[in-house]
Amino acid sequence: MQIVQQQLISAAMILPVQPANTVLHGYALLIEGDKIADLLPTNDALAKYPAVSHLALDDHILLPGLVNAHAHSAMTLMRGLADDLPLMRWLAEHIWPAEGRHVSAQFVRDGVSLAVAEQLRGGVTCMNDMYFFAEETADICTQMGMRAVLGMIVIEFPSAYARSADEYLAKGLALHDRLRGSKLLTACLAPHAPYTVSDATFLKIATYADQLDLRVHMHVHETAQEMVDSKREHGVRPIQRLQKLGLWNERLNAVHMTQLSADEIDSAGANGVNILHCPESNMKLASGIAPIAALQSSGVNVALGTDGCASNNDLDLFGEMRSAALLAKVATGDASAFNAQSAVYAATMGGARALGLDHLIGSIEIGKCADLCALRIDELDALPLYQAHSYIVYSASRRDISHVWVNGVARLAHGILLDVDYASLRASAKEWQQRIKG
Ligand SMILES: [Zn+2]
């Protein structure tokens, strides 16, 4: 008979995220195998499960693991390589040439290892990734116990990974087949952007999305220049092209969307499009401000992402929550825009919904997967603490994360990553730094 592992975790506060805006004081949850099996007051839990091992997090908030809805995780190896530049110069003069010289299966393995360690350390338990050599990303995520949605990247120019759009697609579809039955990994289609993918390829992607029931993860309306170029080349804005090609719908996970007309905002809501909002990348590249308060009002699901480390320069969802909440207020002149509760929701359930994983993750509910993180609240800079959402968004740092579980397995305890070789990660990052800068 198989023995199912049980663990009881109590916390000063539990933020289940669903029901909305709830804070449970003096509660405990039971992990049974990979699932959350019970959620009840701690005193009742201790009476009901006297023989189960008990972790008392008396100075902590327990919340769902955070979902990084947009990442290029291998790009951690380009953290700080080129800063303070606009998107197209940054890409064309620095990032694409460096990628041309260095991206390989090994680059992806080493970059993703660093990215997964950084994210688990900071409370992120699931990432939606878009990059070359996604098979390698899949292997590393499996080894390190990270939940991920792997983008089947498609772009019209050749790389070390594939020579044509059809080859990118074929490799992605093979990966999608390989992931069937995986507990932690799924795949989605990931055409890079309207300005790097042709109509013919988009039509194939739309067909695969329908046939295989897959999300479409894509950069959309990132900069004003993208609007100008699309008008010149196609006679319409990128969103109009996506509408014509059958991609403007509830499967679309549109990253950035900083350039939107009032009609496009309404249309996004009416068509069930999700926005993967990356406020820090948008600010750093001076791309613009996604109108998330208006999108929220039109019914759009808002998720939060970091983007790649080359344009951020970290994979910190606490930073994104705070930036998203603050930027929305600056953009609207309304201090109530995108409040702390909205930011926490976007970093958990919003991401889970965008990825089609909200039946599994994104909230602390009985029957869901045990993807959790615990945040310390005993430091002096946490006190006094009147309201948990406010503390998380406006005061806390990812370095306050003390414990993380993914699918019921502990990955971080007392601020230390378990089963991670810190020395070899450091050595590999330094070696790549030499190679890339040298
Ligand atoms: Zn991106």
Short mmCIF file of C-alpha atoms and ligand atoms in Angstrom, two decimals:
data_model
loop_
_atom_site.label_atom_id
_atom_site.label_comp_id
_atom_site.label_asym_id
_atom_site.label_seq_id
_atom_site.Cartn_x
_atom_site.Cartn_y
_atom_site.Cartn_z
CA MET A 1 0.00 0.00 0.00
CA GLN A 2 1.27 3.46 -0.87
CA ILE A 3 1.73 5.77 2.12
CA VAL A 4 0.47 9.27 1.44
CA GLN A 5 2.59 11.92 3.16
CA GLN A 6 0.70 14.32 5.39
CA GLN A 7 1.81 17.59 6.92
CA LEU A 8 -0.05 20.16 8.95
CA ILE A 9 0.99 23.80 8.52
CA SER A 10 -0.45 26.48 10.76
CA ALA A 11 0.18 30.18 10.29
CA ALA A 12 -0.58 33.46 12.00
CA MET A 13 -2.57 34.37 8.88
CA ILE A 14 -3.63 32.46 5.79
CA LEU A 15 -4.58 34.37 2.63
CA PRO A 16 -6.59 31.92 0.55
CA VAL A 17 -7.19 34.53 -2.24
CA GLN A 18 -10.52 32.79 -2.84
CA PRO A 19 -12.98 33.78 -1.39
CA ALA A 20 -11.84 37.30 -2.33
CA ASN A 21 -10.18 39.57 0.24
CA THR A 22 -10.34 36.96 3.01
CA VAL A 23 -7.72 36.71 5.78
CA LEU A 24 -7.93 33.66 8.06
CA HIS A 25 -6.38 34.20 11.50
CA GLY A 26 -5.17 31.15 13.46
CA TYR A 27 -5.86 28.61 10.73
CA ALA A 28 -4.01 25.52 9.56
CA LEU A 29 -3.99 23.50 6.37
CA LEU A 30 -3.30 19.85 5.79
CA ILE A 31 -1.11 18.78 2.87
CA GLU A 32 -1.84 15.22 1.80
CA GLY A 33 0.45 14.04 -1.00
CA ASP A 34 0.40 16.85 -3.57
CA LYS A 35 -2.94 18.36 -2.50
CA ILE A 36 -4.44 20.68 0.09
CA ALA A 37 -6.69 18.25 1.93
CA ASP A 38 -8.11 20.39 4.74
CA LEU A 39 -8.30 24.00 5.92
CA LEU A 40 -9.57 24.68 9.42
CA PRO A 41 -8.86 26.55 12.69
CA THR A 42 -5.52 25.42 14.16
CA ASN A 43 -7.00 24.16 17.44
CA ASP A 44 -9.44 21.96 15.53
CA ALA A 45 -6.66 20.76 13.23
CA LEU A 46 -4.44 19.69 16.16
CA ALA A 47 -7.35 17.74 17.65
CA LYS A 48 -8.35 16.17 14.33
CA TYR A 49 -4.81 15.25 13.16
CA PRO A 50 -2.85 14.58 16.39
CA ALA A 51 -0.35 12.21 14.75
CA VAL A 52 0.49 14.36 11.74
CA SER A 53 3.77 16.35 11.74
CA HIS A 54 3.04 20.00 12.41
CA LEU A 55 4.93 23.06 11.19
CA ALA A 56 3.89 26.12 13.20
CA LEU A 57 4.51 29.34 11.27
CA ASP A 58 3.46 31.64 14.08
CA ASP A 59 5.10 34.76 12.60
CA HIS A 60 4.10 34.23 9.00
CA ILE A 61 1.46 34.81 6.35
CA LEU A 62 0.78 31.71 4.26
CA LEU A 63 -0.42 32.42 0.73
CA PRO A 64 -0.70 30.61 -2.59
CA GLY A 65 2.55 30.27 -4.54
CA LEU A 66 2.98 33.20 -6.92
CA VAL A 67 2.52 32.78 -10.66
CA ASN A 68 5.00 34.56 -12.93
CA ALA A 69 2.81 34.89 -16.01
CA HIS A 70 5.51 36.07 -18.42
CA ALA A 71 9.18 35.10 -18.33
CA HIS A 72 12.10 34.28 -20.60
CA SER A 73 13.86 32.46 -17.82
CA ALA A 74 17.09 31.57 -19.63
CA MET A 75 17.72 35.30 -20.04
CA THR A 76 18.84 35.49 -16.40
CA LEU A 77 22.30 35.04 -17.92
CA MET A 78 21.84 38.47 -19.57
CA ARG A 79 20.83 40.27 -16.36
CA GLY A 80 22.25 43.78 -16.63
CA LEU A 81 23.95 43.16 -20.00
CA ALA A 82 22.46 46.33 -21.55
CA ASP A 83 20.40 48.88 -19.66
CA ASP A 84 18.69 52.24 -20.11
CA LEU A 85 17.83 51.74 -23.79
CA PRO A 86 14.51 51.72 -25.72
CA LEU A 87 13.12 48.33 -26.80
CA MET A 88 14.19 48.14 -30.45
CA ARG A 89 17.76 49.43 -29.88
CA TRP A 90 18.09 47.20 -26.83
CA LEU A 91 16.93 44.17 -28.85
CA ALA A 92 18.65 44.86 -32.17
CA GLU A 93 22.00 46.17 -30.89
CA HIS A 94 22.48 44.07 -27.77
CA ILE A 95 20.11 41.18 -27.03
CA TRP A 96 19.68 39.60 -30.46
CA PRO A 97 23.44 39.71 -31.26
CA ALA A 98 24.27 38.19 -27.85
CA GLU A 99 21.61 35.53 -28.35
CA GLY A 100 23.01 34.80 -31.82
CA ARG A 101 26.46 34.18 -30.34
CA HIS A 102 25.60 32.33 -27.17
CA VAL A 103 22.17 30.69 -27.07
CA SER A 104 22.45 26.91 -27.01
CA ALA A 105 20.94 24.02 -25.12
CA GLN A 106 23.57 24.49 -22.38
CA PHE A 107 22.92 28.24 -22.15
CA VAL A 108 19.23 27.49 -21.58
CA ARG A 109 19.91 24.78 -19.00
CA ASP A 110 22.22 27.06 -17.00
CA GLY A 111 20.03 30.16 -17.35
CA VAL A 112 16.85 28.33 -16.40
CA SER A 113 18.54 26.70 -13.38
CA LEU A 114 19.46 30.14 -12.08
CA ALA A 115 15.98 31.49 -12.87
CA VAL A 116 14.16 28.65 -11.14
CA ALA A 117 16.33 29.03 -8.03
CA GLU A 118 15.69 32.80 -7.99
CA GLN A 119 11.96 32.33 -8.39
CA LEU A 120 11.52 29.57 -5.81
CA ARG A 121 13.55 31.68 -3.37
CA GLY A 122 11.09 34.54 -3.95
CA GLY A 123 7.83 32.61 -3.59
CA VAL A 124 7.17 31.96 -7.30
CA THR A 125 5.95 28.40 -7.81
CA CYS A 126 4.77 28.57 -11.44
CA MET A 127 6.13 30.36 -14.49
CA ASN A 128 4.82 30.89 -18.00
CA ASP A 129 8.00 30.76 -20.06
CA MET A 130 8.84 31.69 -23.65
CA TYR A 131 12.28 30.86 -25.01
CA PHE A 132 14.34 28.69 -27.35
CA PHE A 133 15.21 25.08 -26.37
CA ALA A 134 12.08 24.70 -24.23
CA GLU A 135 12.87 20.95 -23.92
CA GLU A 136 15.84 21.92 -21.75
CA THR A 137 13.62 24.22 -19.69
CA ALA A 138 11.26 21.29 -19.19
CA ASP A 139 14.09 19.08 -17.91
CA ILE A 140 15.37 21.67 -15.45
CA CYS A 141 11.88 22.45 -14.13
CA THR A 142 11.27 18.74 -13.59
CA GLN A 143 14.60 18.33 -11.79
CA MET A 144 14.11 21.39 -9.58
CA GLY A 145 10.39 20.86 -8.95
CA MET A 146 9.10 24.05 -10.58
CA ARG A 147 5.63 24.19 -12.13
CA ALA A 148 5.73 25.73 -15.60
CA VAL A 149 3.87 26.36 -18.80
CA LEU A 150 6.39 26.06 -21.62
CA GLY A 151 5.90 28.24 -24.65
CA MET A 152 6.32 26.57 -28.03
CA ILE A 153 8.18 29.57 -29.42
CA VAL A 154 7.64 30.55 -33.06
CA ILE A 155 9.51 33.36 -34.81
CA GLU A 156 10.26 33.94 -38.50
CA PHE A 157 14.02 34.14 -38.15
CA PRO A 158 16.49 31.30 -37.70
CA SER A 159 18.31 30.61 -34.46
CA ALA A 160 20.52 27.88 -33.03
CA TYR A 161 17.24 26.17 -32.08
CA ALA A 162 15.36 26.10 -35.41
CA ARG A 163 15.71 27.36 -38.98
CA SER A 164 12.12 28.17 -39.97
CA ALA A 165 8.72 28.84 -38.45
CA ASP A 166 7.66 25.31 -39.40
CA GLU A 167 10.66 23.82 -37.62
CA TYR A 168 9.94 25.87 -34.47
CA LEU A 169 6.35 24.64 -34.58
CA ALA A 170 7.34 21.02 -35.14
CA LYS A 171 9.74 21.10 -32.18
CA GLY A 172 7.10 22.75 -29.99
CA LEU A 173 4.46 20.20 -30.91
CA ALA A 174 6.88 17.36 -30.16
CA LEU A 175 7.49 18.87 -26.73
CA HIS A 176 3.74 19.24 -26.18
CA ASP A 177 3.34 15.51 -26.88
CA ARG A 178 6.21 14.66 -24.54
CA LEU A 179 4.61 16.56 -21.65
CA ARG A 180 1.35 14.61 -21.64
CA GLY A 181 0.90 13.16 -18.18
CA SER A 182 3.40 15.52 -16.53
CA LYS A 183 2.29 16.69 -13.09
CA LEU A 184 4.14 20.00 -13.24
CA LEU A 185 4.46 20.93 -16.90
CA THR A 186 2.13 21.89 -19.72
CA ALA A 187 2.75 23.66 -23.03
CA CYS A 188 1.23 26.55 -24.92
CA LEU A 189 1.78 28.15 -28.31
CA ALA A 190 4.14 31.11 -28.13
CA PRO A 191 4.41 33.15 -31.33
CA HIS A 192 6.90 35.87 -30.36
CA ALA A 193 4.97 38.96 -31.56
CA PRO A 194 2.92 40.26 -34.50
CA TYR A 195 6.04 42.00 -35.86
CA THR A 196 8.10 38.78 -35.98
CA VAL A 197 5.47 36.27 -37.18
CA SER A 198 3.78 36.11 -40.62
CA ASP A 199 0.06 35.79 -41.37
CA ALA A 200 0.61 32.31 -42.82
CA THR A 201 2.26 31.12 -39.61
CA PHE A 202 -0.42 32.78 -37.46
CA LEU A 203 -3.12 30.86 -39.35
CA LYS A 204 -1.39 27.58 -38.51
CA ILE A 205 -1.08 28.65 -34.88
CA ALA A 206 -4.79 29.51 -34.70
CA THR A 207 -5.64 26.05 -36.04
CA TYR A 208 -3.36 24.26 -33.54
CA ALA A 209 -4.74 26.38 -30.69
CA ASP A 210 -8.28 25.25 -31.52
CA GLN A 211 -7.43 21.63 -32.27
CA LEU A 212 -5.23 21.09 -29.21
CA ASP A 213 -7.06 23.49 -26.88
CA LEU A 214 -3.92 25.54 -26.18
CA ARG A 215 -3.28 29.05 -24.91
CA VAL A 216 -1.45 31.51 -27.17
CA HIS A 217 1.27 33.44 -25.35
CA MET A 218 2.43 36.50 -27.32
CA HIS A 219 3.87 40.01 -26.96
CA VAL A 220 1.13 42.40 -28.22
CA HIS A 221 1.16 46.19 -28.63
CA GLU A 222 4.33 46.68 -26.63
CA THR A 223 5.47 50.01 -28.08
CA ALA A 224 4.12 52.96 -30.10
CA GLN A 225 6.61 52.15 -32.88
CA GLU A 226 4.99 48.72 -33.26
CA MET A 227 1.72 50.51 -34.15
CA VAL A 228 3.45 52.67 -36.78
CA ASP A 229 5.29 49.72 -38.36
CA SER A 230 2.17 47.55 -38.48
CA LYS A 231 0.13 50.30 -40.16
CA ARG A 232 2.88 50.69 -42.76
CA GLU A 233 3.35 46.96 -43.43
CA HIS A 234 -0.16 45.59 -42.97
CA GLY A 235 -2.40 48.67 -43.16
CA VAL A 236 -3.87 47.91 -39.71
CA ARG A 237 -2.89 47.83 -36.04
CA PRO A 238 -1.59 44.45 -34.77
CA ILE A 239 -4.80 43.69 -32.83
CA GLN A 240 -6.86 44.13 -36.02
CA ARG A 241 -4.55 41.61 -37.68
CA LEU A 242 -4.99 39.16 -34.81
CA GLN A 243 -8.77 39.60 -35.03
CA LYS A 244 -8.72 38.78 -38.75
CA LEU A 245 -6.50 35.75 -38.17
CA GLY A 246 -8.72 34.27 -35.46
CA LEU A 247 -6.35 34.86 -32.55
CA TRP A 248 -8.17 37.63 -30.64
CA ASN A 249 -10.08 35.46 -28.16
CA GLU A 250 -10.08 33.88 -24.69
CA ARG A 251 -7.07 31.71 -25.56
CA LEU A 252 -4.86 34.78 -26.04
CA ASN A 253 -2.42 35.70 -23.27
CA ALA A 254 -1.38 39.12 -24.52
CA VAL A 255 1.82 40.41 -22.94
CA HIS A 256 2.33 44.18 -22.41
CA MET A 257 -0.56 45.89 -24.32
CA THR A 258 0.71 49.37 -23.46
CA GLN A 259 -0.84 50.90 -26.61
CA LEU A 260 -4.62 50.46 -26.58
CA SER A 261 -7.52 52.54 -27.87
CA ALA A 262 -10.79 52.70 -25.92
CA ASP A 263 -12.34 50.35 -28.52
CA GLU A 264 -9.49 47.86 -28.13
CA ILE A 265 -9.92 47.90 -24.33
CA ASP A 266 -13.64 47.14 -24.70
CA SER A 267 -12.95 44.49 -27.31
CA ALA A 268 -10.36 42.78 -25.08
CA GLY A 269 -12.99 42.47 -22.35
CA ALA A 270 -15.75 41.33 -24.71
CA ASN A 271 -13.51 38.66 -26.26
CA GLY A 272 -12.09 37.31 -22.98
CA VAL A 273 -8.47 38.20 -23.77
CA ASN A 274 -6.06 38.00 -20.80
CA ILE A 275 -3.34 40.58 -20.21
CA LEU A 276 0.02 39.49 -18.85
CA HIS A 277 1.10 42.80 -17.38
CA CYS A 278 4.86 43.44 -16.92
CA PRO A 279 5.01 46.92 -15.42
CA GLU A 280 8.74 46.98 -14.60
CA SER A 281 9.85 45.86 -18.06
CA ASN A 282 7.46 48.43 -19.63
CA MET A 283 8.85 51.19 -17.43
CA LYS A 284 12.49 50.25 -17.91
CA LEU A 285 12.25 50.13 -21.71
CA ALA A 286 10.02 53.25 -21.69
CA SER A 287 7.49 51.24 -23.70
CA GLY A 288 4.41 52.79 -22.09
CA ILE A 289 1.79 52.00 -19.47
CA ALA A 290 -0.76 49.21 -19.86
CA PRO A 291 -4.19 50.62 -18.89
CA ILE A 292 -4.91 47.83 -16.42
CA ALA A 293 -7.53 49.72 -14.42
CA ALA A 294 -9.61 50.25 -17.60
CA LEU A 295 -8.94 46.68 -18.76
CA GLN A 296 -10.05 45.38 -15.36
CA SER A 297 -13.27 47.42 -15.65
CA SER A 298 -13.94 45.97 -19.10
CA GLY A 299 -13.68 42.46 -17.62
CA VAL A 300 -10.15 41.53 -18.70
CA ASN A 301 -8.30 39.09 -16.44
CA VAL A 302 -5.02 40.71 -15.33
CA ALA A 303 -1.99 38.51 -14.59
CA LEU A 304 1.49 39.74 -13.63
CA GLY A 305 4.83 38.84 -15.17
CA THR A 306 8.43 39.88 -14.81
CA ASP A 307 9.48 39.51 -18.46
CA GLY A 308 13.11 38.39 -18.94
CA CYS A 309 15.89 39.37 -16.59
CA ALA A 310 17.58 41.34 -19.37
CA SER A 311 14.82 43.97 -19.24
CA ASN A 312 13.78 44.00 -15.60
CA ASN A 313 16.41 42.95 -14.12
CA ASP A 314 14.95 40.37 -11.77
CA LEU A 315 12.22 37.74 -11.46
CA ASP A 316 10.57 39.36 -8.45
CA LEU A 317 6.77 39.16 -8.29
CA PHE A 318 6.71 41.29 -5.13
CA GLY A 319 8.33 44.05 -7.18
CA GLU A 320 5.74 43.60 -9.94
CA MET A 321 2.81 43.70 -7.49
CA ARG A 322 4.04 46.95 -6.02
CA SER A 323 4.94 48.50 -9.37
CA ALA A 324 1.58 47.50 -10.89
CA ALA A 325 -0.37 49.03 -8.00
CA LEU A 326 1.66 52.25 -7.96
CA LEU A 327 1.83 52.71 -11.72
CA ALA A 328 -1.95 52.31 -12.10
CA LYS A 329 -2.45 55.19 -9.67
CA VAL A 330 0.03 57.44 -11.50
CA ALA A 331 -1.56 56.56 -14.85
CA THR A 332 -5.15 57.27 -13.78
CA GLY A 333 -4.77 59.93 -11.09
CA ASP A 334 -6.93 57.65 -8.96
CA ALA A 335 -5.37 56.37 -5.70
CA SER A 336 -7.90 53.52 -5.56
CA ALA A 337 -6.84 52.11 -8.96
CA PHE A 338 -5.52 48.51 -8.87
CA ASN A 339 -5.57 48.23 -5.09
CA ALA A 340 -3.51 45.82 -2.96
CA GLN A 341 -6.14 43.09 -3.19
CA SER A 342 -6.13 43.34 -6.99
CA ALA A 343 -2.34 43.07 -7.06
CA VAL A 344 -2.29 39.94 -4.88
CA TYR A 345 -5.08 38.42 -6.97
CA ALA A 346 -3.24 39.15 -10.24
CA ALA A 347 -0.03 37.51 -8.90
CA THR A 348 -1.90 34.33 -7.93
CA MET A 349 -5.39 33.60 -9.32
CA GLY A 350 -5.03 36.03 -12.23
CA GLY A 351 -1.98 34.11 -13.43
CA ALA A 352 -3.60 30.73 -12.81
CA ARG A 353 -6.69 31.75 -14.83
CA ALA A 354 -4.62 33.09 -17.73
CA LEU A 355 -2.71 29.81 -17.90
CA GLY A 356 -5.86 27.70 -17.67
CA LEU A 357 -4.61 26.24 -14.37
CA ASP A 358 -7.11 27.84 -11.98
CA HIS A 359 -8.68 24.45 -11.20
CA LEU A 360 -5.26 23.39 -9.81
CA ILE A 361 -3.45 26.42 -8.41
CA GLY A 362 -3.79 30.14 -7.60
CA SER A 363 -5.66 29.88 -4.30
CA ILE A 364 -5.64 27.91 -1.05
CA GLU A 365 -8.69 25.72 -1.36
CA ILE A 366 -9.33 22.11 -0.43
CA GLY A 367 -8.59 19.86 -3.40
CA LYS A 368 -6.14 22.21 -5.09
CA CYS A 369 -2.43 21.47 -5.47
CA ALA A 370 -0.28 22.43 -2.48
CA ASP A 371 1.65 25.28 -4.15
CA LEU A 372 2.30 27.61 -1.25
CA CYS A 373 4.64 30.24 0.13
CA ALA A 374 5.12 31.63 3.62
CA LEU A 375 6.16 35.20 4.30
CA ARG A 376 7.85 36.28 7.55
CA ILE A 377 6.17 39.11 9.44
CA ASP A 378 8.42 39.26 12.51
CA GLU A 379 10.98 41.76 11.23
CA LEU A 380 10.75 45.28 12.60
CA ASP A 381 10.02 46.69 9.16
CA ALA A 382 6.86 44.56 9.03
CA LEU A 383 5.34 46.19 12.11
CA PRO A 384 2.75 47.29 12.87
CA LEU A 385 0.78 45.16 10.45
CA TYR A 386 -2.83 46.30 10.07
CA GLN A 387 -3.75 44.59 6.82
CA ALA A 388 -2.13 41.58 5.13
CA HIS A 389 -2.67 42.53 1.45
CA SER A 390 -1.33 46.01 2.09
CA TYR A 391 1.76 44.58 3.82
CA ILE A 392 2.46 42.15 0.97
CA VAL A 393 2.13 44.73 -1.80
CA TYR A 394 3.45 47.94 -0.26
CA SER A 395 6.01 46.80 2.37
CA ALA A 396 7.20 43.22 1.99
CA SER A 397 10.16 41.98 0.00
CA ARG A 398 10.68 38.60 -1.63
CA ARG A 399 13.57 38.09 0.81
CA ASP A 400 10.94 37.75 3.55
CA ILE A 401 9.77 34.49 1.96
CA SER A 402 10.81 31.68 4.30
CA HIS A 403 9.11 28.50 3.00
CA VAL A 404 7.87 27.31 -0.38
CA TRP A 405 6.07 24.16 -1.47
CA VAL A 406 5.34 23.08 -5.03
CA ASN A 407 2.86 20.27 -5.52
CA GLY A 408 3.19 19.34 -1.84
CA VAL A 409 7.01 19.15 -1.90
CA ALA A 410 9.05 21.56 0.22
CA ARG A 411 11.47 23.54 -2.00
CA LEU A 412 12.52 26.29 0.43
CA ALA A 413 12.76 26.10 4.23
CA HIS A 414 13.85 28.91 6.55
CA GLY A 415 15.01 30.90 3.52
CA ILE A 416 17.28 28.14 2.18
CA LEU A 417 16.60 26.34 -1.10
CA LEU A 418 16.48 22.59 -0.61
CA ASP A 419 18.34 20.30 -3.04
CA VAL A 420 19.95 23.27 -4.79
CA ASP A 421 23.74 23.44 -5.20
CA TYR A 422 24.39 27.15 -4.58
CA ALA A 423 28.12 26.88 -5.35
CA SER A 424 27.64 25.33 -8.78
CA LEU A 425 24.93 27.87 -9.72
CA ARG A 426 27.26 30.72 -8.76
CA ALA A 427 30.17 29.20 -10.69
CA SER A 428 28.10 28.66 -13.82
CA ALA A 429 26.68 32.21 -13.76
CA LYS A 430 30.18 33.67 -13.42
CA GLU A 431 31.48 31.50 -16.24
CA TRP A 432 28.70 32.74 -18.56
CA GLN A 433 29.38 36.33 -17.51
CA GLN A 434 33.00 35.91 -18.67
CA ARG A 435 31.97 34.30 -21.92
CA ILE A 436 29.24 36.81 -22.79
CA LYS A 437 31.15 39.97 -21.85
CA GLY A 438 34.52 38.64 -22.96
ZN ZN B 1 8.79 39.25 -23.04
#
